[in-house]
Amino acid sequence: MSCRIAVLVSGRGSNLGALLAAQAQNALGGGRIVRVISNRPGAGGLAIAAGHGVATSVVDHKAFASREAFDAALAAALDEAAPDLVVLAGFMRVLGAAFIARYEGRMINIHPSLLPAYPGLHTHRRALEDGVRLHGCTVHFVTPDVDVGPIVAQAAIAVRHDDDEDSLAARVLVAEHALLPRVVGWYCSGRLAVTGNRVQVTTDRAPRDLTLIAPDA
Ligand code: GRF
């Protein structure tokens, strides 16, 4: 049985592009992206989806008077796609607790920092201000507190002495594109197990290493 994946995006959609590329190579553990939903009508991710023949929906947050009303419309659009897995790939709206509870254990997010460092926005700028030497990205299960759910996997990159926000963001993005499809593949092939805040990935052989040290591209 194939694993139905819904992807939520707000912007350019490069992580969605990486997922679609992995799917084309049968590298999503049997997973198939069946719907892309955006809260922004002009999101680049919608065009990427359409270009791959994936059904899209827009649930424009500006059209709703409250977060609850937006969440309910989003849940309705999602449920129509009957997803086994919901992937937040650059989805920039905070979701309410009831929405998250509905998809708990089957919703993951990609965040551009090595959590628990730098939850929230402007992660690259803050990492540079602090002078950290290692930075990266994290895929985690979504729980009601923002950027706090069980960590599945991380990819680390070295911060260079001459990095600025843009150069750092660009290298983290390369790491994101490697990490997210891998995690989706694990989920779809039934290899992810969550116990409390701990996540394990199992293969036929042994538990798998959850840290990807990205090549210093
Ligand atoms: C990524 O850096 C993601 O980690 C963050 O927003 C960005 C989205 O990029 N949450 P894209 O839309 O996938 O290109």
PDB file of C-alpha atoms and ligand atoms in Angstrom:
ATOM      1  CA  MET A   1       0.000   0.000   0.000  1.00  0.00           C
ATOM      2  CA  SER A   2       1.487   3.324  -0.942  1.00  0.00           C
ATOM      3  CA  CYS A   3       1.986   6.052   1.608  1.00  0.00           C
ATOM      4  CA  ARG A   4       0.004   9.155   0.720  1.00  0.00           C
ATOM      5  CA  ILE A   5       1.918  12.352   1.389  1.00  0.00           C
ATOM      6  CA  ALA A   6       0.507  15.870   1.646  1.00  0.00           C
ATOM      7  CA  VAL A   7       2.971  18.764   1.626  1.00  0.00           C
ATOM      8  CA  LEU A   8       2.202  22.187   3.091  1.00  0.00           C
ATOM      9  CA  VAL A   9       4.173  25.128   1.697  1.00  0.00           C
ATOM     10  CA  SER A  10       4.149  28.908   1.999  1.00  0.00           C
ATOM     11  CA  GLY A  11       6.922  29.944  -0.337  1.00  0.00           C
ATOM     12  CA  ARG A  12       9.326  28.988  -3.079  1.00  0.00           C
ATOM     13  CA  GLY A  13       9.001  25.220  -2.565  1.00  0.00           C
ATOM     14  CA  SER A  14      12.555  24.002  -3.047  1.00  0.00           C
ATOM     15  CA  ASN A  15      12.113  21.322  -0.381  1.00  0.00           C
ATOM     16  CA  LEU A  16       8.981  20.190  -2.184  1.00  0.00           C
ATOM     17  CA  GLY A  17      11.103  20.033  -5.346  1.00  0.00           C
ATOM     18  CA  ALA A  18      13.620  17.810  -3.547  1.00  0.00           C
ATOM     19  CA  LEU A  19      10.797  15.499  -2.433  1.00  0.00           C
ATOM     20  CA  LEU A  20       9.415  15.274  -5.961  1.00  0.00           C
ATOM     21  CA  ALA A  21      12.876  14.519  -7.322  1.00  0.00           C
ATOM     22  CA  ALA A  22      13.294  11.741  -4.766  1.00  0.00           C
ATOM     23  CA  GLN A  23       9.859  10.368  -5.615  1.00  0.00           C
ATOM     24  CA  ALA A  24      10.831  10.247  -9.298  1.00  0.00           C
ATOM     25  CA  GLN A  25      13.753   8.061  -8.292  1.00  0.00           C
ATOM     26  CA  ASN A  26      11.595   5.780  -6.138  1.00  0.00           C
ATOM     27  CA  ALA A  27      13.468   7.042  -3.108  1.00  0.00           C
ATOM     28  CA  LEU A  28      10.524   7.935  -0.857  1.00  0.00           C
ATOM     29  CA  GLY A  29       9.976   4.466   0.555  1.00  0.00           C
ATOM     30  CA  GLY A  30       6.949   3.953  -1.653  1.00  0.00           C
ATOM     31  CA  GLY A  31       5.555   7.358  -0.718  1.00  0.00           C
ATOM     32  CA  ARG A  32       3.613   9.448  -3.208  1.00  0.00           C
ATOM     33  CA  ILE A  33       2.876  13.162  -2.975  1.00  0.00           C
ATOM     34  CA  VAL A  34      -0.857  13.404  -3.537  1.00  0.00           C
ATOM     35  CA  ARG A  35      -1.554  17.024  -2.608  1.00  0.00           C
ATOM     36  CA  VAL A  36       0.266  20.295  -2.059  1.00  0.00           C
ATOM     37  CA  ILE A  37      -1.494  22.942  -0.011  1.00  0.00           C
ATOM     38  CA  SER A  38      -0.448  26.542   0.494  1.00  0.00           C
ATOM     39  CA  ASN A  39      -1.710  29.369   2.660  1.00  0.00           C
ATOM     40  CA  ARG A  40      -0.376  31.805   0.042  1.00  0.00           C
ATOM     41  CA  PRO A  41      -1.987  31.924  -3.403  1.00  0.00           C
ATOM     42  CA  GLY A  42       1.279  33.032  -5.063  1.00  0.00           C
ATOM     43  CA  ALA A  43       3.572  30.461  -3.466  1.00  0.00           C
ATOM     44  CA  GLY A  44       6.212  29.119  -5.849  1.00  0.00           C
ATOM     45  CA  GLY A  45       5.611  25.645  -4.425  1.00  0.00           C
ATOM     46  CA  LEU A  46       2.160  25.580  -6.040  1.00  0.00           C
ATOM     47  CA  ALA A  47       3.670  26.050  -9.503  1.00  0.00           C
ATOM     48  CA  ILE A  48       6.253  23.330  -8.818  1.00  0.00           C
ATOM     49  CA  ALA A  49       3.476  20.953  -7.785  1.00  0.00           C
ATOM     50  CA  ALA A  50       1.354  21.780 -10.810  1.00  0.00           C
ATOM     51  CA  GLY A  51       4.383  21.265 -13.062  1.00  0.00           C
ATOM     52  CA  HIS A  52       4.600  17.723 -11.698  1.00  0.00           C
ATOM     53  CA  GLY A  53       0.916  17.042 -12.074  1.00  0.00           C
ATOM     54  CA  VAL A  54       0.280  17.103  -8.329  1.00  0.00           C
ATOM     55  CA  ALA A  55      -3.105  18.401  -7.164  1.00  0.00           C
ATOM     56  CA  THR A  56      -2.942  21.696  -5.281  1.00  0.00           C
ATOM     57  CA  SER A  57      -5.185  23.630  -2.929  1.00  0.00           C
ATOM     58  CA  VAL A  58      -4.947  27.125  -1.529  1.00  0.00           C
ATOM     59  CA  VAL A  59      -6.265  27.898   1.927  1.00  0.00           C
ATOM     60  CA  ASP A  60      -5.496  31.597   2.166  1.00  0.00           C
ATOM     61  CA  HIS A  61      -5.071  32.541   5.816  1.00  0.00           C
ATOM     62  CA  LYS A  62      -6.096  36.122   5.006  1.00  0.00           C
ATOM     63  CA  ALA A  63      -9.590  34.915   4.183  1.00  0.00           C
ATOM     64  CA  PHE A  64     -10.246  33.721   7.745  1.00  0.00           C
ATOM     65  CA  ALA A  65     -11.144  35.760  10.779  1.00  0.00           C
ATOM     66  CA  SER A  66      -9.498  33.448  13.311  1.00  0.00           C
ATOM     67  CA  ARG A  67      -6.774  30.867  13.502  1.00  0.00           C
ATOM     68  CA  GLU A  68      -9.383  28.249  14.416  1.00  0.00           C
ATOM     69  CA  ALA A  69     -11.341  28.958  11.231  1.00  0.00           C
ATOM     70  CA  PHE A  70      -8.162  28.781   9.127  1.00  0.00           C
ATOM     71  CA  ASP A  71      -7.081  25.549  10.819  1.00  0.00           C
ATOM     72  CA  ALA A  72     -10.489  23.999  10.206  1.00  0.00           C
ATOM     73  CA  ALA A  73     -10.369  24.868   6.498  1.00  0.00           C
ATOM     74  CA  LEU A  74      -6.834  23.537   6.252  1.00  0.00           C
ATOM     75  CA  ALA A  75      -7.848  20.297   7.975  1.00  0.00           C
ATOM     76  CA  ALA A  76     -10.758  19.921   5.554  1.00  0.00           C
ATOM     77  CA  ALA A  77      -8.447  20.378   2.547  1.00  0.00           C
ATOM     78  CA  LEU A  78      -5.972  17.922   4.021  1.00  0.00           C
ATOM     79  CA  ASP A  79      -8.521  15.285   4.908  1.00  0.00           C
ATOM     80  CA  GLU A  80      -9.828  15.388   1.363  1.00  0.00           C
ATOM     81  CA  ALA A  81      -6.379  14.103   0.339  1.00  0.00           C
ATOM     82  CA  ALA A  82      -6.453  11.371   3.030  1.00  0.00           C
ATOM     83  CA  PRO A  83      -2.735  11.665   3.808  1.00  0.00           C
ATOM     84  CA  ASP A  84      -0.740   9.116   5.779  1.00  0.00           C
ATOM     85  CA  LEU A  85       1.971  11.725   6.259  1.00  0.00           C
ATOM     86  CA  VAL A  86       1.823  15.526   6.349  1.00  0.00           C
ATOM     87  CA  VAL A  87       5.079  17.340   5.599  1.00  0.00           C
ATOM     88  CA  LEU A  88       5.542  20.988   6.543  1.00  0.00           C
ATOM     89  CA  ALA A  89       8.110  22.187   4.006  1.00  0.00           C
ATOM     90  CA  GLY A  90       8.551  25.894   4.526  1.00  0.00           C
ATOM     91  CA  PHE A  91       5.035  26.302   5.908  1.00  0.00           C
ATOM     92  CA  MET A  92       5.097  29.599   7.769  1.00  0.00           C
ATOM     93  CA  ARG A  93       1.858  29.594   9.774  1.00  0.00           C
ATOM     94  CA  VAL A  94       1.689  28.543  13.386  1.00  0.00           C
ATOM     95  CA  LEU A  95      -0.941  25.832  13.733  1.00  0.00           C
ATOM     96  CA  GLY A  96      -3.325  25.463  16.655  1.00  0.00           C
ATOM     97  CA  ALA A  97      -3.195  22.642  19.197  1.00  0.00           C
ATOM     98  CA  ALA A  98      -6.388  20.964  17.951  1.00  0.00           C
ATOM     99  CA  PHE A  99      -5.066  20.834  14.390  1.00  0.00           C
ATOM    100  CA  ILE A 100      -1.761  19.417  15.544  1.00  0.00           C
ATOM    101  CA  ALA A 101      -3.416  16.801  17.757  1.00  0.00           C
ATOM    102  CA  ARG A 102      -5.384  15.603  14.751  1.00  0.00           C
ATOM    103  CA  TYR A 103      -2.182  14.792  12.830  1.00  0.00           C
ATOM    104  CA  GLU A 104       0.167  14.051  15.711  1.00  0.00           C
ATOM    105  CA  GLY A 105       2.646  11.285  14.921  1.00  0.00           C
ATOM    106  CA  ARG A 106       2.122  11.719  11.189  1.00  0.00           C
ATOM    107  CA  MET A 107       3.204  15.319  10.666  1.00  0.00           C
ATOM    108  CA  ILE A 108       6.836  16.384  10.291  1.00  0.00           C
ATOM    109  CA  ASN A 109       8.535  19.743   9.807  1.00  0.00           C
ATOM    110  CA  ILE A 110      11.888  20.810   8.403  1.00  0.00           C
ATOM    111  CA  HIS A 111      13.529  23.594  10.392  1.00  0.00           C
ATOM    112  CA  PRO A 112      16.678  25.468   9.334  1.00  0.00           C
ATOM    113  CA  SER A 113      18.770  25.056  12.499  1.00  0.00           C
ATOM    114  CA  LEU A 114      20.150  22.351  14.715  1.00  0.00           C
ATOM    115  CA  LEU A 115      17.289  22.276  17.210  1.00  0.00           C
ATOM    116  CA  PRO A 116      16.938  22.924  20.089  1.00  0.00           C
ATOM    117  CA  ALA A 117      19.184  25.817  19.052  1.00  0.00           C
ATOM    118  CA  TYR A 118      17.415  28.621  17.214  1.00  0.00           C
ATOM    119  CA  PRO A 119      13.746  27.741  17.124  1.00  0.00           C
ATOM    120  CA  GLY A 120      11.617  30.329  15.329  1.00  0.00           C
ATOM    121  CA  LEU A 121      12.702  32.796  12.666  1.00  0.00           C
ATOM    122  CA  HIS A 122      15.998  34.241  11.357  1.00  0.00           C
ATOM    123  CA  THR A 123      17.954  31.174  12.353  1.00  0.00           C
ATOM    124  CA  HIS A 124      20.967  31.867  10.109  1.00  0.00           C
ATOM    125  CA  ARG A 125      21.355  35.453  11.279  1.00  0.00           C
ATOM    126  CA  ARG A 126      21.194  34.389  14.921  1.00  0.00           C
ATOM    127  CA  ALA A 127      23.702  31.576  14.365  1.00  0.00           C
ATOM    128  CA  LEU A 128      26.145  34.038  12.784  1.00  0.00           C
ATOM    129  CA  GLU A 129      25.647  36.563  15.595  1.00  0.00           C
ATOM    130  CA  ASP A 130      26.478  33.884  18.145  1.00  0.00           C
ATOM    131  CA  GLY A 131      29.544  32.745  16.246  1.00  0.00           C
ATOM    132  CA  VAL A 132      28.565  29.071  16.285  1.00  0.00           C
ATOM    133  CA  ARG A 133      30.834  26.882  14.147  1.00  0.00           C
ATOM    134  CA  LEU A 134      28.240  24.196  13.423  1.00  0.00           C
ATOM    135  CA  HIS A 135      24.818  24.907  12.013  1.00  0.00           C
ATOM    136  CA  GLY A 136      22.339  22.886   9.973  1.00  0.00           C
ATOM    137  CA  CYS A 137      18.787  21.667   9.817  1.00  0.00           C
ATOM    138  CA  THR A 138      16.425  19.390  11.675  1.00  0.00           C
ATOM    139  CA  VAL A 139      13.435  17.261  10.775  1.00  0.00           C
ATOM    140  CA  HIS A 140      11.113  16.723  13.723  1.00  0.00           C
ATOM    141  CA  PHE A 141       7.611  15.540  14.473  1.00  0.00           C
ATOM    142  CA  VAL A 142       5.227  18.427  15.022  1.00  0.00           C
ATOM    143  CA  THR A 143       3.809  18.945  18.492  1.00  0.00           C
ATOM    144  CA  PRO A 144       1.852  21.926  19.858  1.00  0.00           C
ATOM    145  CA  ASP A 145       4.950  23.854  20.932  1.00  0.00           C
ATOM    146  CA  VAL A 146       6.663  25.409  17.910  1.00  0.00           C
ATOM    147  CA  ASP A 147       9.901  23.683  16.806  1.00  0.00           C
ATOM    148  CA  VAL A 148      10.017  21.465  19.874  1.00  0.00           C
ATOM    149  CA  GLY A 149       8.689  18.037  18.794  1.00  0.00           C
ATOM    150  CA  PRO A 150      10.703  14.790  18.761  1.00  0.00           C
ATOM    151  CA  ILE A 151      13.780  15.153  16.581  1.00  0.00           C
ATOM    152  CA  VAL A 152      14.064  12.582  13.801  1.00  0.00           C
ATOM    153  CA  ALA A 153      17.271  13.584  12.059  1.00  0.00           C
ATOM    154  CA  GLN A 154      19.691  16.445  11.619  1.00  0.00           C
ATOM    155  CA  ALA A 155      22.228  17.500   9.037  1.00  0.00           C
ATOM    156  CA  ALA A 156      25.164  19.614  10.166  1.00  0.00           C
ATOM    157  CA  ILE A 157      27.334  21.959   8.165  1.00  0.00           C
ATOM    158  CA  ALA A 158      30.409  23.949   9.134  1.00  0.00           C
ATOM    159  CA  VAL A 159      30.053  27.734   9.395  1.00  0.00           C
ATOM    160  CA  ARG A 160      32.792  29.454   7.386  1.00  0.00           C
ATOM    161  CA  HIS A 161      34.663  32.535   8.569  1.00  0.00           C
ATOM    162  CA  ASP A 162      33.370  34.566   5.626  1.00  0.00           C
ATOM    163  CA  ASP A 163      29.761  33.365   5.690  1.00  0.00           C
ATOM    164  CA  ASP A 164      26.944  35.857   5.564  1.00  0.00           C
ATOM    165  CA  GLU A 165      23.265  35.086   6.057  1.00  0.00           C
ATOM    166  CA  ASP A 166      22.750  34.252   2.380  1.00  0.00           C
ATOM    167  CA  SER A 167      25.745  31.982   1.926  1.00  0.00           C
ATOM    168  CA  LEU A 168      24.936  30.126   5.125  1.00  0.00           C
ATOM    169  CA  ALA A 169      21.266  29.756   4.188  1.00  0.00           C
ATOM    170  CA  ALA A 170      22.254  28.400   0.779  1.00  0.00           C
ATOM    171  CA  ARG A 171      24.433  25.642   2.253  1.00  0.00           C
ATOM    172  CA  VAL A 172      21.856  24.737   4.884  1.00  0.00           C
ATOM    173  CA  LEU A 173      19.282  24.482   2.114  1.00  0.00           C
ATOM    174  CA  VAL A 174      21.422  21.914   0.281  1.00  0.00           C
ATOM    175  CA  ALA A 175      21.475  19.920   3.519  1.00  0.00           C
ATOM    176  CA  GLU A 176      17.692  20.281   3.873  1.00  0.00           C
ATOM    177  CA  HIS A 177      17.186  18.874   0.401  1.00  0.00           C
ATOM    178  CA  ALA A 178      19.244  15.824   1.317  1.00  0.00           C
ATOM    179  CA  LEU A 179      17.689  15.295   4.733  1.00  0.00           C
ATOM    180  CA  LEU A 180      13.959  15.718   4.213  1.00  0.00           C
ATOM    181  CA  PRO A 181      13.476  13.082   1.474  1.00  0.00           C
ATOM    182  CA  ARG A 182      15.467  10.625   3.532  1.00  0.00           C
ATOM    183  CA  VAL A 183      13.214  11.052   6.555  1.00  0.00           C
ATOM    184  CA  VAL A 184      10.076  10.852   4.428  1.00  0.00           C
ATOM    185  CA  GLY A 185      11.434   7.615   2.957  1.00  0.00           C
ATOM    186  CA  TRP A 186      11.990   6.172   6.422  1.00  0.00           C
ATOM    187  CA  TYR A 187       8.489   7.126   7.488  1.00  0.00           C
ATOM    188  CA  CYS A 188       6.819   5.735   4.394  1.00  0.00           C
ATOM    189  CA  SER A 189       8.670   2.438   4.623  1.00  0.00           C
ATOM    190  CA  GLY A 190       7.516   2.042   8.236  1.00  0.00           C
ATOM    191  CA  ARG A 191      10.939   2.439   9.775  1.00  0.00           C
ATOM    192  CA  LEU A 192      10.342   5.347  12.129  1.00  0.00           C
ATOM    193  CA  ALA A 193       9.391   4.556  15.704  1.00  0.00           C
ATOM    194  CA  VAL A 194       8.682   7.259  18.286  1.00  0.00           C
ATOM    195  CA  THR A 195       8.766   6.573  22.023  1.00  0.00           C
ATOM    196  CA  GLY A 196       8.098   9.715  24.026  1.00  0.00           C
ATOM    197  CA  ASN A 197      10.629  12.210  22.729  1.00  0.00           C
ATOM    198  CA  ARG A 198      12.938   9.585  21.207  1.00  0.00           C
ATOM    199  CA  VAL A 199      12.840   8.541  17.608  1.00  0.00           C
ATOM    200  CA  GLN A 200      14.450   5.411  16.213  1.00  0.00           C
ATOM    201  CA  VAL A 201      14.950   4.393  12.646  1.00  0.00           C
ATOM    202  CA  THR A 202      15.252   0.693  12.037  1.00  0.00           C
ATOM    203  CA  THR A 203      16.446  -1.202   9.029  1.00  0.00           C
ATOM    204  CA  ASP A 204      16.708  -4.933   8.451  1.00  0.00           C
ATOM    205  CA  ARG A 205      20.214  -4.720   9.770  1.00  0.00           C
ATOM    206  CA  ALA A 206      20.564  -2.226  12.613  1.00  0.00           C
ATOM    207  CA  PRO A 207      19.238   1.048  13.938  1.00  0.00           C
ATOM    208  CA  ARG A 208      20.296   3.722  11.529  1.00  0.00           C
ATOM    209  CA  ASP A 209      22.486   6.711  12.119  1.00  0.00           C
ATOM    210  CA  LEU A 210      20.285   9.781  12.366  1.00  0.00           C
ATOM    211  CA  THR A 211      22.970  12.370  11.787  1.00  0.00           C
ATOM    212  CA  LEU A 212      23.913  13.397   8.332  1.00  0.00           C
ATOM    213  CA  ILE A 213      27.070  15.443   8.154  1.00  0.00           C
ATOM    214  CA  ALA A 214      26.467  17.173   4.887  1.00  0.00           C
ATOM    215  CA  PRO A 215      29.384  17.489   2.488  1.00  0.00           C
ATOM    216  CA  ASP A 216      30.952  20.941   2.665  1.00  0.00           C
ATOM    217  CA  ALA A 217      29.643  21.934  -0.740  1.00  0.00           C
TER     218      ALA A 217
HETATM  219  C1  GRF B   1      13.470  26.291   4.430  1.00  0.00           C
HETATM  220  O1  GRF B   1      14.695  26.831   4.843  1.00  0.00           O
HETATM  221  C2  GRF B   1      12.763  25.638   5.575  1.00  0.00           C
HETATM  222  O2  GRF B   1      13.619  24.986   6.452  1.00  0.00           O
HETATM  223  C3  GRF B   1      12.139  26.830   6.236  1.00  0.00           C
HETATM  224  O3  GRF B   1      11.688  27.621   5.176  1.00  0.00           O
HETATM  225  C4  GRF B   1      12.494  27.383   4.033  1.00  0.00           C
HETATM  226  C5  GRF B   1      11.590  26.939   2.937  1.00  0.00           C
HETATM  227  O4  GRF B   1      12.250  26.831   1.709  1.00  0.00           O
HETATM  228  N1  GRF B   1      11.142  26.449   7.204  1.00  0.00           N
HETATM  229  P1  GRF B   1      11.508  26.198   0.463  1.00  0.00           P
HETATM  230  O5  GRF B   1      10.165  26.870   0.326  1.00  0.00           O
HETATM  231  O6  GRF B   1      11.395  24.729   0.681  1.00  0.00           O
HETATM  232  O7  GRF B   1      12.407  26.528  -0.691  1.00  0.00           O
END
